[in-house]
Amino acid sequence: MKNKRIVLVTGGCGFIGANFIRLLNHRYPQWRIINLDKLTYAGNLQNLAGIEEGENYRFIRGDICDSERIAEIFTEEKINTVVHFAAESHVDRSITGPADFITTNIIGTFTLLENARKSWVERNSADGNPLFLHVSTDEVYGSLGETGLFTETTAYDPRSPYSASKASSDHLVNAYYHTYGLPVMITNCSNNYGPYQFPEKLIPLVLHNGLHGRELPVYGDGKNIRDWLYVEDHCEAIAAVIENGKIGNCYNIGGNNEKKNINVVEIICDTLDEKLGLLPSKAARRSLITYVTDRLGHDRRYAIDARKIAEQIGWQPRISFEKGIRMTIDWYLDHQQWVEGVVDGSYREYYQEMYGNRQKIGK
Ligand code: NAD
Ligand code: TYD
């Protein structure tokens, strides 16, 4: 049997990280998970409601750029696996304020790599099969025309401050593999959707606005294409990569669900109409669609060729967009309190309530 994994999950209070911790907690009760999260605007402790602190789980509020704290955590917890989600993740924010993206996504990743390297050299990799799994995006490959798919060998061509910062972090991860032999893997996935996504991204934003009869902003001509991946499929893929991936490799993860933005918005409108009835004005929700100024440098199309992970690891997405979007809409309708807490900002009080009196462990 493989040694017990002691997993440092960074950014575990965000959308994908929280779904991933829920999967690990359920699937691998013998693993210990240390969730390190700064709790930026995107981090929400309520995303992990029901996951108890104890043998298998510990939450630490901290910054991936804080090298001293990271070093303490590696030593205290004997971390042998890193799954690195923490990032500034929203393209629009990277256009209006790129600085945090450079700091967290590049310097933060470097800080983690450097501490993993030092810790694993000092401990002679004695505590298991060390692994640094870096979670990245297909946006590093740039923008596709009408045909073609991103493969693992597509040249990097990032175009937004967000994708450039993620590309930079990917290069650092590869550099640590080639230079120091750090045991790394990288996954590059397409657009995720599903429970716990912050309502600034297209799908939860349209859902929330549609529910309240507000305008649904569609950038440009609405014909930009994304390849939608249900978040639980993505988390399954990461677990499969941890179990069966090859050190030094990268794996593209996609949903085989290419859709134009306008079609995504229309599907959400129609499903809300069907589930909730028309708006009080008797209009259908499609009437809320409002074309707005395009995003600067808006990438036209992303689409993933996920054959490598299918052939080498045996993972394939299971959830079609038609099924996943219904599951997502049902989840948001059933978790209105979660959504309202995010929208009115009260989710930020949870840290104080849950951890405000806790003593720091370590030096
Ligand atoms: P998110 O914005 O929902 O969550 C990010 C989390 O990281 C938050 O909990 C935040 O508090 C934490 N964080 C931010 N800066 C930090 C710092 N300096 N130190 C510690 N914690 C910090 O992001 P997400 O959508 O869950 O994305 C997770 C990862 O997946 C990111 O690396 C992102 O680039 C990548 N990714 C996301 C998508 C997507 O569709 N959401 C697609 C491809 C790749
Ligand atoms: P988003 O969810 O921000 O993800 P990403 O930019 O990482 O792909 O956006 C998905 C697509 O939807 C993208 O083409 C931009 C578009 N979009 C809108 O048309 N309106 C919106 O309000 C938002 C947030 C996004």
Coordinates of C-alpha atoms in Angstrom, one line a residue, residues 54-255:
G54 CA -9.6 16.6 13.5
E55 CA -7.3 13.7 12.5
N56 CA -8.2 14.1 8.9
Y57 CA -8.7 17.8 8.4
R58 CA -7.1 21.0 9.5
F59 CA -7.8 24.6 8.3
I60 CA -5.1 27.2 8.4
R61 CA -5.7 30.8 7.4
G62 CA -2.5 31.9 5.7
D63 CA -1.0 33.3 2.5
I64 CA 1.0 31.2 0.1
C65 CA 3.4 34.1 -0.3
D66 CA 4.3 33.8 3.4
S67 CA 7.4 31.6 3.2
E68 CA 8.1 31.3 6.9
R69 CA 4.6 30.1 7.6
I70 CA 4.7 27.6 4.7
A71 CA 8.0 26.2 6.0
E72 CA 6.4 25.7 9.4
I73 CA 3.5 23.9 7.9
F74 CA 5.7 21.5 5.9
T75 CA 7.7 20.7 9.1
E76 CA 4.8 20.5 11.5
E77 CA 2.6 18.4 9.3
K78 CA 5.2 16.4 7.3
I79 CA 3.5 17.3 4.1
N80 CA 4.2 14.8 1.3
T81 CA 1.6 16.0 -1.2
V82 CA 0.7 19.5 -2.4
V83 CA -2.4 20.2 -4.5
H84 CA -2.2 23.8 -5.4
F85 CA -5.4 25.6 -6.2
A86 CA -4.8 28.9 -4.5
A87 CA -4.9 31.7 -7.1
E88 CA -6.6 34.9 -8.1
S89 CA -8.9 33.4 -10.7
H90 CA -11.2 36.0 -12.3
V91 CA -10.1 37.3 -15.7
D92 CA -12.1 40.6 -15.4
R93 CA -10.4 41.4 -12.1
S94 CA -7.0 40.7 -13.7
I95 CA -7.8 43.4 -16.3
T96 CA -8.7 46.1 -13.8
G97 CA -6.1 45.1 -11.1
P98 CA -3.4 42.7 -12.2
A99 CA -1.0 43.2 -9.2
D100 CA -2.6 40.6 -6.9
F101 CA -2.5 38.1 -9.8
I102 CA 1.3 38.5 -10.2
T103 CA 1.8 38.3 -6.4
T104 CA -0.4 35.3 -5.6
N105 CA -0.2 33.3 -8.8
I106 CA 3.5 33.8 -9.5
I107 CA 5.3 34.6 -6.3
G108 CA 2.9 32.4 -4.3
T109 CA 3.6 29.4 -6.5
F110 CA 7.3 30.0 -6.4
T111 CA 7.1 30.2 -2.5
L112 CA 5.4 26.9 -2.4
L113 CA 7.7 25.2 -4.8
E114 CA 10.8 26.4 -2.9
N115 CA 9.5 25.2 0.4
A116 CA 8.4 21.8 -1.0
R117 CA 11.9 21.4 -2.5
K118 CA 13.7 22.3 0.8
S119 CA 11.4 20.2 2.9
W120 CA 11.6 17.2 0.7
V121 CA 15.4 17.4 0.3
E122 CA 15.8 17.8 4.1
R123 CA 13.5 14.8 4.8
N124 CA 15.1 12.9 1.9
S125 CA 11.5 12.3 0.5
A126 CA 11.2 9.8 3.4
D127 CA 7.5 10.4 4.1
G128 CA 5.8 8.8 1.1
N129 CA 5.7 9.5 -2.6
P130 CA 6.0 13.2 -2.6
L131 CA 4.0 15.0 -5.2
F132 CA 3.4 18.7 -6.1
L133 CA 0.3 18.9 -8.2
H134 CA -0.3 22.3 -9.8
V135 CA -3.8 23.1 -10.9
S136 CA -3.8 25.3 -13.9
T137 CA -6.0 26.4 -16.8
D138 CA -6.4 25.9 -20.5
E139 CA -6.2 29.7 -20.9
V140 CA -2.4 29.5 -20.9
Y141 CA -2.7 28.1 -24.5
G142 CA -4.4 31.3 -25.8
S143 CA -7.4 31.5 -28.1
L144 CA -8.5 29.1 -30.7
G145 CA -10.1 29.8 -34.1
E146 CA -13.2 27.9 -35.3
T147 CA -11.4 24.6 -35.4
G148 CA -8.7 22.8 -33.4
L149 CA -8.3 21.7 -29.8
F150 CA -5.7 22.4 -27.1
T151 CA -3.4 19.5 -26.5
E152 CA -0.6 19.1 -23.9
T153 CA 1.9 20.2 -26.6
T154 CA 0.1 23.3 -27.8
A155 CA 2.5 26.3 -27.4
Y156 CA 1.7 28.6 -24.5
D157 CA 0.2 31.9 -25.7
P158 CA -1.5 33.6 -22.7
R159 CA -3.3 36.8 -23.4
S160 CA -4.8 38.2 -20.2
P161 CA -2.9 39.1 -17.0
Y162 CA -4.7 36.1 -15.4
S163 CA -3.6 33.6 -18.0
A164 CA -0.1 35.1 -18.2
S165 CA 0.3 34.7 -14.5
K166 CA -0.9 31.1 -14.6
A167 CA 1.4 30.4 -17.6
S168 CA 4.3 31.8 -15.6
S169 CA 3.5 29.6 -12.6
D170 CA 3.3 26.5 -14.9
H171 CA 6.8 27.4 -16.2
L172 CA 8.1 27.6 -12.7
V173 CA 6.6 24.3 -11.8
N174 CA 8.3 22.7 -14.9
A175 CA 11.5 24.4 -14.1
Y176 CA 11.6 22.9 -10.6
Y177 CA 11.1 19.4 -12.2
H178 CA 13.8 19.8 -14.8
T179 CA 16.3 21.6 -12.5
Y180 CA 15.8 20.1 -9.1
G181 CA 13.9 16.9 -9.9
L182 CA 10.9 18.1 -7.8
P183 CA 8.1 15.5 -8.3
V184 CA 5.6 17.7 -10.1
M185 CA 2.5 17.3 -12.3
I186 CA 0.4 19.9 -13.9
T187 CA -3.3 19.8 -14.9
N188 CA -4.7 22.3 -17.3
C189 CA -8.5 22.3 -17.2
S190 CA -11.3 24.1 -19.0
N191 CA -14.1 26.3 -17.5
N192 CA -15.6 24.7 -14.4
Y193 CA -19.2 25.1 -13.2
G194 CA -21.2 23.7 -10.3
P195 CA -21.9 24.1 -6.6
Y196 CA -20.1 26.8 -4.6
Q197 CA -18.9 28.9 -7.6
F198 CA -18.5 32.6 -6.7
P199 CA -21.3 34.6 -8.4
E200 CA -18.9 36.8 -10.5
K201 CA -18.3 34.0 -13.0
L202 CA -20.7 33.7 -16.0
I203 CA -22.9 30.8 -14.9
P204 CA -23.6 31.7 -11.2
L205 CA -23.9 35.4 -12.1
V206 CA -26.5 34.7 -14.8
L207 CA -28.3 32.4 -12.4
H208 CA -28.4 34.9 -9.6
N209 CA -29.4 37.8 -11.8
G210 CA -32.0 35.7 -13.7
L211 CA -33.6 34.7 -10.4
H212 CA -34.0 38.3 -9.3
G213 CA -35.1 39.6 -12.7
R214 CA -31.9 41.6 -13.3
E215 CA -30.1 42.3 -16.5
L216 CA -27.9 39.4 -17.9
P217 CA -24.7 41.0 -19.3
V218 CA -23.3 39.2 -22.3
Y219 CA -20.0 40.5 -23.5
G220 CA -19.5 41.4 -27.2
D221 CA -21.5 39.3 -29.6
G222 CA -22.0 36.4 -27.1
K223 CA -20.4 33.9 -29.5
N224 CA -17.2 33.3 -27.6
I225 CA -16.9 29.6 -26.8
R226 CA -15.9 27.8 -23.6
D227 CA -15.6 24.0 -23.0
W228 CA -17.7 23.5 -19.8
L229 CA -16.5 21.0 -17.2
Y230 CA -18.7 20.0 -14.2
V231 CA -16.6 20.6 -11.1
E232 CA -17.1 17.1 -9.7
D233 CA -15.8 15.6 -12.9
H234 CA -12.7 17.9 -12.6
C235 CA -12.2 16.8 -8.9
E236 CA -12.4 13.2 -10.0
A237 CA -9.8 13.8 -12.6
I238 CA -7.4 15.4 -10.1
A239 CA -7.8 12.4 -7.8
A240 CA -7.1 10.1 -10.7
V241 CA -4.0 12.1 -11.6
I242 CA -2.7 11.8 -8.0
E243 CA -3.3 8.1 -8.0
N244 CA -2.1 7.2 -11.5
G245 CA -0.4 10.2 -13.1
K246 CA 3.3 10.2 -14.1
I247 CA 5.7 12.6 -12.5
G248 CA 6.8 15.4 -14.8
N249 CA 3.7 15.2 -16.9
C250 CA 0.9 17.6 -17.6
Y251 CA -2.7 16.5 -18.3
N252 CA -5.4 18.5 -20.1
I253 CA -8.9 18.1 -18.5
G254 CA -12.0 19.1 -20.4
G255 CA -15.7 18.4 -20.5

